[in-house]
PDB file of C-alpha atoms in Angstrom:
ATOM      1  CA  UNK L   1     -12.148 -20.488  16.645  1.00 78.00           C
ATOM      2  CA  UNK L   2     -10.280 -23.278  18.889  1.00 95.00           C
ATOM      3  CA  UNK L   3     -10.626 -26.942  18.244  1.00 97.00           C
ATOM      4  CA  UNK L   4     -10.985 -29.391  20.893  1.00 98.00           C
ATOM      5  CA  UNK L   5     -10.109 -32.946  19.698  1.00 98.00           C
ATOM      6  CA  UNK L   6      -9.937 -36.580  21.180  1.00 97.00           C
ATOM      7  CA  UNK L   7      -6.909 -38.589  20.468  1.00 97.00           C
ATOM      8  CA  UNK L   8      -7.481 -42.553  20.149  1.00 97.00           C
ATOM      9  CA  UNK L   9      -9.429 -43.211  16.932  1.00 97.00           C
ATOM     10  CA  UNK L  10     -10.029 -39.784  15.964  1.00 98.00           C
ATOM     11  CA  UNK L  11      -6.412 -38.492  15.493  1.00 98.00           C
ATOM     12  CA  UNK L  12      -4.875 -41.400  15.751  1.00 97.00           C
ATOM     13  CA  UNK L  13      -5.838 -45.419  14.114  1.00 97.00           C
ATOM     14  CA  UNK L  14      -5.224 -47.721  17.044  1.00 97.00           C
ATOM     15  CA  UNK L  15      -6.171 -50.913  15.904  1.00 96.00           C
ATOM     16  CA  UNK L  16      -2.673 -52.379  15.765  1.00 97.00           C
ATOM     17  CA  UNK L  17      -2.673 -51.421  19.676  1.00 96.00           C
ATOM     18  CA  UNK L  18      -5.798 -53.493  20.410  1.00 96.00           C
ATOM     19  CA  UNK L  19      -4.896 -56.332  18.478  1.00 96.00           C
ATOM     20  CA  UNK L  20      -1.635 -56.195  20.561  1.00 95.00           C
ATOM     21  CA  UNK L  21      -3.967 -56.131  24.006  1.00 97.00           C
ATOM     22  CA  UNK L  22      -6.218 -58.550  23.068  1.00 96.00           C
ATOM     23  CA  UNK L  23      -6.599 -61.384  25.793  1.00 94.00           C
ATOM     24  CA  UNK L  24      -8.631 -63.856  23.888  1.00 93.00           C
ATOM     25  CA  UNK L  25     -11.395 -62.048  23.094  1.00 92.00           C
ATOM     26  CA  UNK L  26     -11.364 -59.013  25.667  1.00 95.00           C
ATOM     27  CA  UNK L  27      -9.124 -55.789  25.503  1.00 95.00           C
ATOM     28  CA  UNK L  28      -6.973 -55.673  28.155  1.00 95.00           C
ATOM     29  CA  UNK L  29      -7.246 -51.999  29.298  1.00 93.00           C
ATOM     30  CA  UNK L  30      -4.034 -52.041  31.510  1.00 92.00           C
ATOM     31  CA  UNK L  31      -2.301 -52.924  28.297  1.00 96.00           C
ATOM     32  CA  UNK L  32      -3.951 -50.515  26.295  1.00 95.00           C
ATOM     33  CA  UNK L  33      -3.795 -47.426  28.560  1.00 92.00           C
ATOM     34  CA  UNK L  34      -0.024 -47.916  28.482  1.00 94.00           C
ATOM     35  CA  UNK L  35       2.779 -46.639  26.832  1.00 94.00           C
ATOM     36  CA  UNK L  36       4.004 -50.349  25.878  1.00 94.00           C
ATOM     37  CA  UNK L  37       2.390 -50.195  22.613  1.00 95.00           C
ATOM     38  CA  UNK L  38       1.406 -46.350  21.060  1.00 96.00           C
ATOM     39  CA  UNK L  39       4.518 -46.614  18.884  1.00 96.00           C
ATOM     40  CA  UNK L  40       1.874 -48.553  16.885  1.00 97.00           C
ATOM     41  CA  UNK L  41      -0.638 -45.933  16.490  1.00 97.00           C
ATOM     42  CA  UNK L  42      -0.716 -44.427  12.908  1.00 97.00           C
ATOM     43  CA  UNK L  43      -1.959 -40.768  12.655  1.00 97.00           C
ATOM     44  CA  UNK L  44      -5.318 -40.547  10.493  1.00 97.00           C
ATOM     45  CA  UNK L  45      -3.951 -38.093   7.440  1.00 96.00           C
ATOM     46  CA  UNK L  46      -7.411 -37.362   6.597  1.00 97.00           C
ATOM     47  CA  UNK L  47      -8.538 -35.963  10.122  1.00 97.00           C
ATOM     48  CA  UNK L  48      -5.043 -34.343  10.662  1.00 97.00           C
ATOM     49  CA  UNK L  49      -5.659 -32.558   7.161  1.00 97.00           C
ATOM     50  CA  UNK L  50      -8.962 -30.938   8.115  1.00 97.00           C
ATOM     51  CA  UNK L  51      -7.684 -30.074  11.476  1.00 97.00           C
ATOM     52  CA  UNK L  52      -4.831 -28.129   9.542  1.00 97.00           C
ATOM     53  CA  UNK L  53      -7.598 -27.007   7.016  1.00 96.00           C
ATOM     54  CA  UNK L  54      -9.439 -24.757   9.729  1.00 95.00           C
ATOM     55  CA  UNK L  55      -6.192 -23.148  10.732  1.00 95.00           C
ATOM     56  CA  UNK L  56      -6.524 -22.897  14.046  1.00 96.00           C
ATOM     57  CA  UNK L  57      -5.837 -23.486  18.002  1.00 96.00           C
ATOM     58  CA  UNK L  58      -6.216 -27.241  19.061  1.00 97.00           C
ATOM     59  CA  UNK L  59      -6.720 -28.522  22.396  1.00 96.00           C
ATOM     60  CA  UNK L  60      -6.664 -32.096  23.450  1.00 96.00           C
ATOM     61  CA  UNK L  61      -9.362 -33.741  25.322  1.00 95.00           C
ATOM     62  CA  UNK L  62      -8.518 -37.649  25.694  1.00 95.00           C
ATOM     63  CA  UNK L  63      -9.238 -40.689  27.810  1.00 94.00           C
ATOM     64  CA  UNK L  64      -5.729 -41.769  27.962  1.00 94.00           C
ATOM     65  CA  UNK L  65      -3.969 -41.799  31.779  1.00 93.00           C
ATOM     66  CA  UNK L  66      -1.464 -39.092  32.103  1.00 91.00           C
ATOM     67  CA  UNK L  67       0.236 -40.882  34.495  1.00 92.00           C
ATOM     68  CA  UNK L  68       0.991 -43.657  32.354  1.00 93.00           C
ATOM     69  CA  UNK L  69       0.669 -42.092  28.736  1.00 94.00           C
ATOM     70  CA  UNK L  70       1.318 -38.088  29.198  1.00 92.00           C
ATOM     71  CA  UNK L  71       4.991 -38.654  27.803  1.00 92.00           C
ATOM     72  CA  UNK L  72       4.360 -40.526  24.548  1.00 95.00           C
ATOM     73  CA  UNK L  73       1.459 -38.808  23.864  1.00 95.00           C
ATOM     74  CA  UNK L  74       2.869 -35.198  23.823  1.00 94.00           C
ATOM     75  CA  UNK L  75       5.880 -37.155  21.715  1.00 94.00           C
ATOM     76  CA  UNK L  76       2.912 -38.287  19.315  1.00 95.00           C
ATOM     77  CA  UNK L  77       1.317 -34.745  19.261  1.00 95.00           C
ATOM     78  CA  UNK L  78       5.067 -32.802  18.413  1.00 93.00           C
ATOM     79  CA  UNK L  79       5.164 -35.205  15.184  1.00 94.00           C
ATOM     80  CA  UNK L  80       1.767 -33.849  13.980  1.00 95.00           C
ATOM     81  CA  UNK L  81       2.566 -30.227  13.387  1.00 94.00           C
ATOM     82  CA  UNK L  82      -0.609 -28.990  14.926  1.00 95.00           C
ATOM     83  CA  UNK L  83      -0.828 -25.830  16.973  1.00 95.00           C
ATOM     84  CA  UNK L  84      -1.781 -28.119  20.570  1.00 94.00           C
ATOM     85  CA  UNK L  85      -2.310 -25.498  23.056  1.00 93.00           C
ATOM     86  CA  UNK L  86      -3.634 -27.834  25.665  1.00 92.00           C
ATOM     87  CA  UNK L  87      -3.500 -31.561  26.546  1.00 93.00           C
ATOM     88  CA  UNK L  88      -6.267 -32.862  28.598  1.00 93.00           C
ATOM     89  CA  UNK L  89      -5.748 -36.566  29.973  1.00 93.00           C
ATOM     90  CA  UNK L  90      -7.215 -37.823  32.712  1.00 90.00           C
ATOM     91  CA  UNK L  91      -5.625 -38.666  36.041  1.00 88.00           C
ATOM     92  CA  UNK L  92      -5.110 -41.968  37.490  1.00 88.00           C
ATOM     93  CA  UNK L  93      -7.653 -41.304  39.700  1.00 84.00           C
ATOM     94  CA  UNK L  94     -10.511 -40.743  37.060  1.00 83.00           C
ATOM     95  CA  UNK L  95      -9.506 -44.083  35.293  1.00 84.00           C
ATOM     96  CA  UNK L  96     -12.753 -45.642  35.582  1.00 84.00           C
ATOM     97  CA  UNK L  97     -14.608 -42.059  34.643  1.00 83.00           C
ATOM     98  CA  UNK L  98     -16.504 -41.874  31.714  1.00 86.00           C
ATOM     99  CA  UNK L  99     -14.633 -40.494  28.403  1.00 90.00           C
ATOM    100  CA  UNK L 100     -17.837 -38.595  27.853  1.00 89.00           C
ATOM    101  CA  UNK L 101     -18.239 -36.909  31.554  1.00 85.00           C
ATOM    102  CA  UNK L 102     -14.227 -36.219  30.648  1.00 89.00           C
ATOM    103  CA  UNK L 103     -14.251 -34.581  28.018  1.00 92.00           C
ATOM    104  CA  UNK L 104     -17.353 -32.238  28.725  1.00 88.00           C
ATOM    105  CA  UNK L 105     -15.626 -31.040  31.869  1.00 85.00           C
ATOM    106  CA  UNK L 106     -12.609 -30.120  29.669  1.00 89.00           C
ATOM    107  CA  UNK L 107     -14.733 -28.326  27.504  1.00 90.00           C
ATOM    108  CA  UNK L 108     -16.790 -26.609  30.119  1.00 85.00           C
ATOM    109  CA  UNK L 109     -13.323 -25.467  31.876  1.00 85.00           C
ATOM    110  CA  UNK L 110     -12.065 -24.137  28.691  1.00 88.00           C
ATOM    111  CA  UNK L 111     -15.219 -22.002  28.204  1.00 87.00           C
ATOM    112  CA  UNK L 112     -14.812 -20.848  31.377  1.00 81.00           C
ATOM    113  CA  UNK L 113     -11.461 -19.351  31.287  1.00 83.00           C
ATOM    114  CA  UNK L 114     -12.493 -17.372  27.969  1.00 87.00           C
ATOM    115  CA  UNK L 115     -11.774 -20.420  25.251  1.00 91.00           C
ATOM    116  CA  UNK L 116     -14.473 -20.372  22.679  1.00 92.00           C
ATOM    117  CA  UNK L 117     -14.512 -23.722  20.938  1.00 95.00           C
ATOM    118  CA  UNK L 118     -15.645 -23.943  17.719  1.00 96.00           C
ATOM    119  CA  UNK L 119     -14.965 -27.309  16.654  1.00 97.00           C
ATOM    120  CA  UNK L 120     -15.585 -30.480  18.489  1.00 98.00           C
ATOM    121  CA  UNK L 121     -13.540 -34.069  17.024  1.00 98.00           C
ATOM    122  CA  UNK L 122     -14.697 -37.522  18.372  1.00 98.00           C
ATOM    123  CA  UNK L 123     -15.221 -40.847  17.121  1.00 97.00           C
ATOM    124  CA  UNK L 124     -18.182 -41.225  19.807  1.00 96.00           C
ATOM    125  CA  UNK L 125     -21.084 -39.670  19.462  1.00 95.00           C
ATOM    126  CA  UNK L 126     -22.196 -40.033  22.875  1.00 92.00           C
ATOM    127  CA  UNK L 127     -19.051 -37.813  23.791  1.00 94.00           C
ATOM    128  CA  UNK L 128     -20.532 -35.086  21.258  1.00 95.00           C
ATOM    129  CA  UNK L 129     -23.522 -35.283  22.782  1.00 91.00           C
ATOM    130  CA  UNK L 130     -22.132 -35.107  26.561  1.00 89.00           C
ATOM    131  CA  UNK L 131     -20.250 -32.250  25.323  1.00 91.00           C
ATOM    132  CA  UNK L 132     -22.989 -30.194  23.409  1.00 91.00           C
ATOM    133  CA  UNK L 133     -25.646 -30.795  26.631  1.00 86.00           C
ATOM    134  CA  UNK L 134     -22.750 -29.937  29.186  1.00 84.00           C
ATOM    135  CA  UNK L 135     -22.110 -26.322  27.084  1.00 86.00           C
ATOM    136  CA  UNK L 136     -25.467 -25.617  26.801  1.00 82.00           C
ATOM    137  CA  UNK L 137     -26.383 -26.003  30.490  1.00 74.00           C
ATOM    138  CA  UNK L 138     -23.192 -23.376  31.091  1.00 74.00           C
ATOM    139  CA  UNK L 139     -25.203 -21.136  28.592  1.00 74.00           C
ATOM    140  CA  UNK L 140     -22.459 -21.326  26.126  1.00 83.00           C
ATOM    141  CA  UNK L 141     -22.567 -21.401  22.409  1.00 88.00           C
ATOM    142  CA  UNK L 142     -23.076 -25.190  21.052  1.00 91.00           C
ATOM    143  CA  UNK L 143     -19.366 -25.625  18.354  1.00 95.00           C
ATOM    144  CA  UNK L 144     -19.765 -27.703  15.435  1.00 96.00           C
ATOM    145  CA  UNK L 145     -19.576 -31.416  16.005  1.00 97.00           C
ATOM    146  CA  UNK L 146     -17.591 -33.789  14.058  1.00 97.00           C
ATOM    147  CA  UNK L 147     -17.980 -37.273  14.320  1.00 97.00           C
ATOM    148  CA  UNK L 148     -14.913 -38.927  13.094  1.00 97.00           C
ATOM    149  CA  UNK L 149     -16.115 -42.698  12.253  1.00 92.00           C
ATOM    150  CA  UNK L 150     -14.990 -44.386   8.452  1.00 90.00           C
ATOM    151  CA  UNK L 151     -14.427 -40.399   7.490  1.00 94.00           C
ATOM    152  CA  UNK L 152     -15.776 -37.003   9.139  1.00 97.00           C
ATOM    153  CA  UNK L 153     -18.970 -35.904   8.761  1.00 96.00           C
ATOM    154  CA  UNK L 154     -20.815 -33.053  10.982  1.00 96.00           C
ATOM    155  CA  UNK L 155     -22.809 -34.401  13.806  1.00 96.00           C
ATOM    156  CA  UNK L 156     -26.463 -33.045  14.977  1.00 95.00           C
ATOM    157  CA  UNK L 157     -26.493 -33.410  18.818  1.00 91.00           C
ATOM    158  CA  UNK L 158     -29.492 -34.806  21.123  1.00 83.00           C
ATOM    159  CA  UNK L 159     -29.571 -31.516  22.774  1.00 81.00           C
ATOM    160  CA  UNK L 160     -31.999 -31.916  25.496  1.00 70.00           C
ATOM    161  CA  UNK L 161     -31.240 -29.140  27.820  1.00 54.00           C
ATOM    162  CA  UNK L 162     -31.014 -31.029  30.829  1.00 55.00           C
ATOM    163  CA  UNK L 163     -28.581 -29.158  33.342  1.00 48.00           C
ATOM    164  CA  UNK L 164     -25.557 -30.001  35.631  1.00 49.00           C
ATOM    165  CA  UNK L 165     -25.802 -29.935  39.083  1.00 43.00           C
ATOM    166  CA  UNK L 166     -23.404 -31.346  41.865  1.00 37.00           C
ATOM    167  CA  UNK L 167     -24.404 -34.099  44.099  1.00 39.00           C
ATOM    168  CA  UNK L 168     -22.910 -35.677  47.114  1.00 38.00           C
ATOM    169  CA  UNK L 169     -24.526 -38.613  48.781  1.00 39.00           C
ATOM    170  CA  UNK L 170     -23.515 -39.148  52.279  1.00 38.00           C
ATOM    171  CA  UNK L 171     -24.771 -42.542  53.493  1.00 34.00           C
ATOM    172  CA  UNK L 172     -28.295 -42.987  52.682  1.00 31.00           C
ATOM    173  CA  UNK L 173     -28.951 -39.203  52.912  1.00 30.00           C
ATOM    174  CA  UNK L 174     -28.586 -37.398  49.484  1.00 32.00           C
ATOM    175  CA  UNK L 175     -27.745 -33.806  49.572  1.00 31.00           C
ATOM    176  CA  UNK L 176     -27.186 -31.567  46.305  1.00 35.00           C
ATOM    177  CA  UNK L 177     -25.355 -28.227  45.811  1.00 34.00           C
ATOM    178  CA  UNK L 178     -26.058 -26.577  42.911  1.00 33.00           C
ATOM    179  CA  UNK L 179     -23.488 -24.794  40.713  1.00 34.00           C
ATOM    180  CA  UNK L 180     -23.815 -22.685  37.097  1.00 34.00           C
ATOM    181  CA  UNK L 181     -20.846 -24.642  35.948  1.00 37.00           C
ATOM    182  CA  UNK L 182     -22.263 -28.366  37.595  1.00 41.00           C
ATOM    183  CA  UNK L 183     -20.634 -31.254  39.136  1.00 40.00           C
ATOM    184  CA  UNK L 184     -20.975 -34.374  39.663  1.00 41.00           C
ATOM    185  CA  UNK L 185     -20.398 -37.513  42.003  1.00 41.00           C
ATOM    186  CA  UNK L 186     -22.646 -39.310  42.982  1.00 40.00           C
ATOM    187  CA  UNK L 187     -22.266 -42.581  45.624  1.00 39.00           C
ATOM    188  CA  UNK L 188     -24.849 -44.686  45.912  1.00 39.00           C
ATOM    189  CA  UNK L 189     -24.477 -48.245  47.909  1.00 40.00           C
ATOM    190  CA  UNK L 190     -20.974 -47.824  48.193  1.00 41.00           C
ATOM    191  CA  UNK L 191     -20.378 -47.413  44.216  1.00 40.00           C
ATOM    192  CA  UNK L 192     -19.237 -44.198  43.195  1.00 38.00           C
ATOM    193  CA  UNK L 193     -21.007 -42.644  39.600  1.00 39.00           C
ATOM    194  CA  UNK L 194     -18.932 -39.723  37.929  1.00 37.00           C
ATOM    195  CA  UNK L 195     -21.692 -37.753  36.020  1.00 42.00           C
ATOM    196  CA  UNK L 196     -19.475 -34.757  35.855  1.00 41.00           C
ATOM    197  CA  UNK L 197     -16.282 -33.476  37.485  1.00 39.00           C
ATOM    198  CA  UNK L 198     -15.970 -30.376  39.316  1.00 37.00           C
ATOM    199  CA  UNK L 199     -14.450 -27.413  37.388  1.00 37.00           C
ATOM    200  CA  UNK L 200     -12.380 -25.365  40.127  1.00 35.00           C
ATOM    201  CA  UNK L 201      -9.102 -26.905  38.791  1.00 40.00           C
ATOM    202  CA  UNK L 202      -7.337 -27.167  35.454  1.00 43.00           C
ATOM    203  CA  UNK L 203      -7.610 -30.475  34.142  1.00 46.00           C
ATOM    204  CA  UNK L 204      -4.213 -30.500  32.501  1.00 45.00           C
ATOM    205  CA  UNK L 205      -2.027 -32.912  32.785  1.00 43.00           C
ATOM    206  CA  UNK L 206       1.840 -30.689  31.450  1.00 42.00           C
ATOM    207  CA  UNK L 207       2.581 -28.216  29.584  1.00 38.00           C
ATOM    208  CA  UNK L 208       1.756 -28.281  25.857  1.00 41.00           C
ATOM    209  CA  UNK L 209       3.978 -29.446  22.883  1.00 39.00           C
ATOM    210  CA  UNK L 210       5.831 -26.207  21.627  1.00 39.00           C
ATOM    211  CA  UNK L 211       3.501 -24.743  18.618  1.00 39.00           C
ATOM    212  CA  UNK L 212       4.000 -25.653  15.038  1.00 37.00           C
TER     213      UNK L 212
END
């Protein structure tokens, strides 16, 4: 069964990139979300070994920006020797979207197109919770979840059964359009809150690297 895996601090240790992109006590996200210091990323061999032991195809869902980091990301993945079938990075227009919703979108899109995810690996428990709840709303089976944080451990998601709906806001008028896939943009007082993107378009940034 396929694996859905994150990149930064899951497959790769980005500590050195973070250090180079600090401005004072704050992380410069434009620096971090660029190719400038990605050469400093180090593969996490324990995680890569674990994935290889599962002997399943891998799909990547990451908060990296495809227009800025797509080329180097593909090169990084080619060096790992994983059977990567798809790479899903956020487009520039989605750079402010929360990773938890972006990755849940990828999970739903794959599920809707016949990819039954059996394992998910991420360093953020909020992402794992989001994916589990999104798949439950889609009436799909919930995969085994693995939290990559000082090692790898199986994670029990907080699944509350809350469904996903599409919400469009026009001025002060709230109209909802429900979908079994669930979506979602909420715009209030001029601000947009992306809860879950529409599933109509495949979120792949480019062809995957060749399978090893």
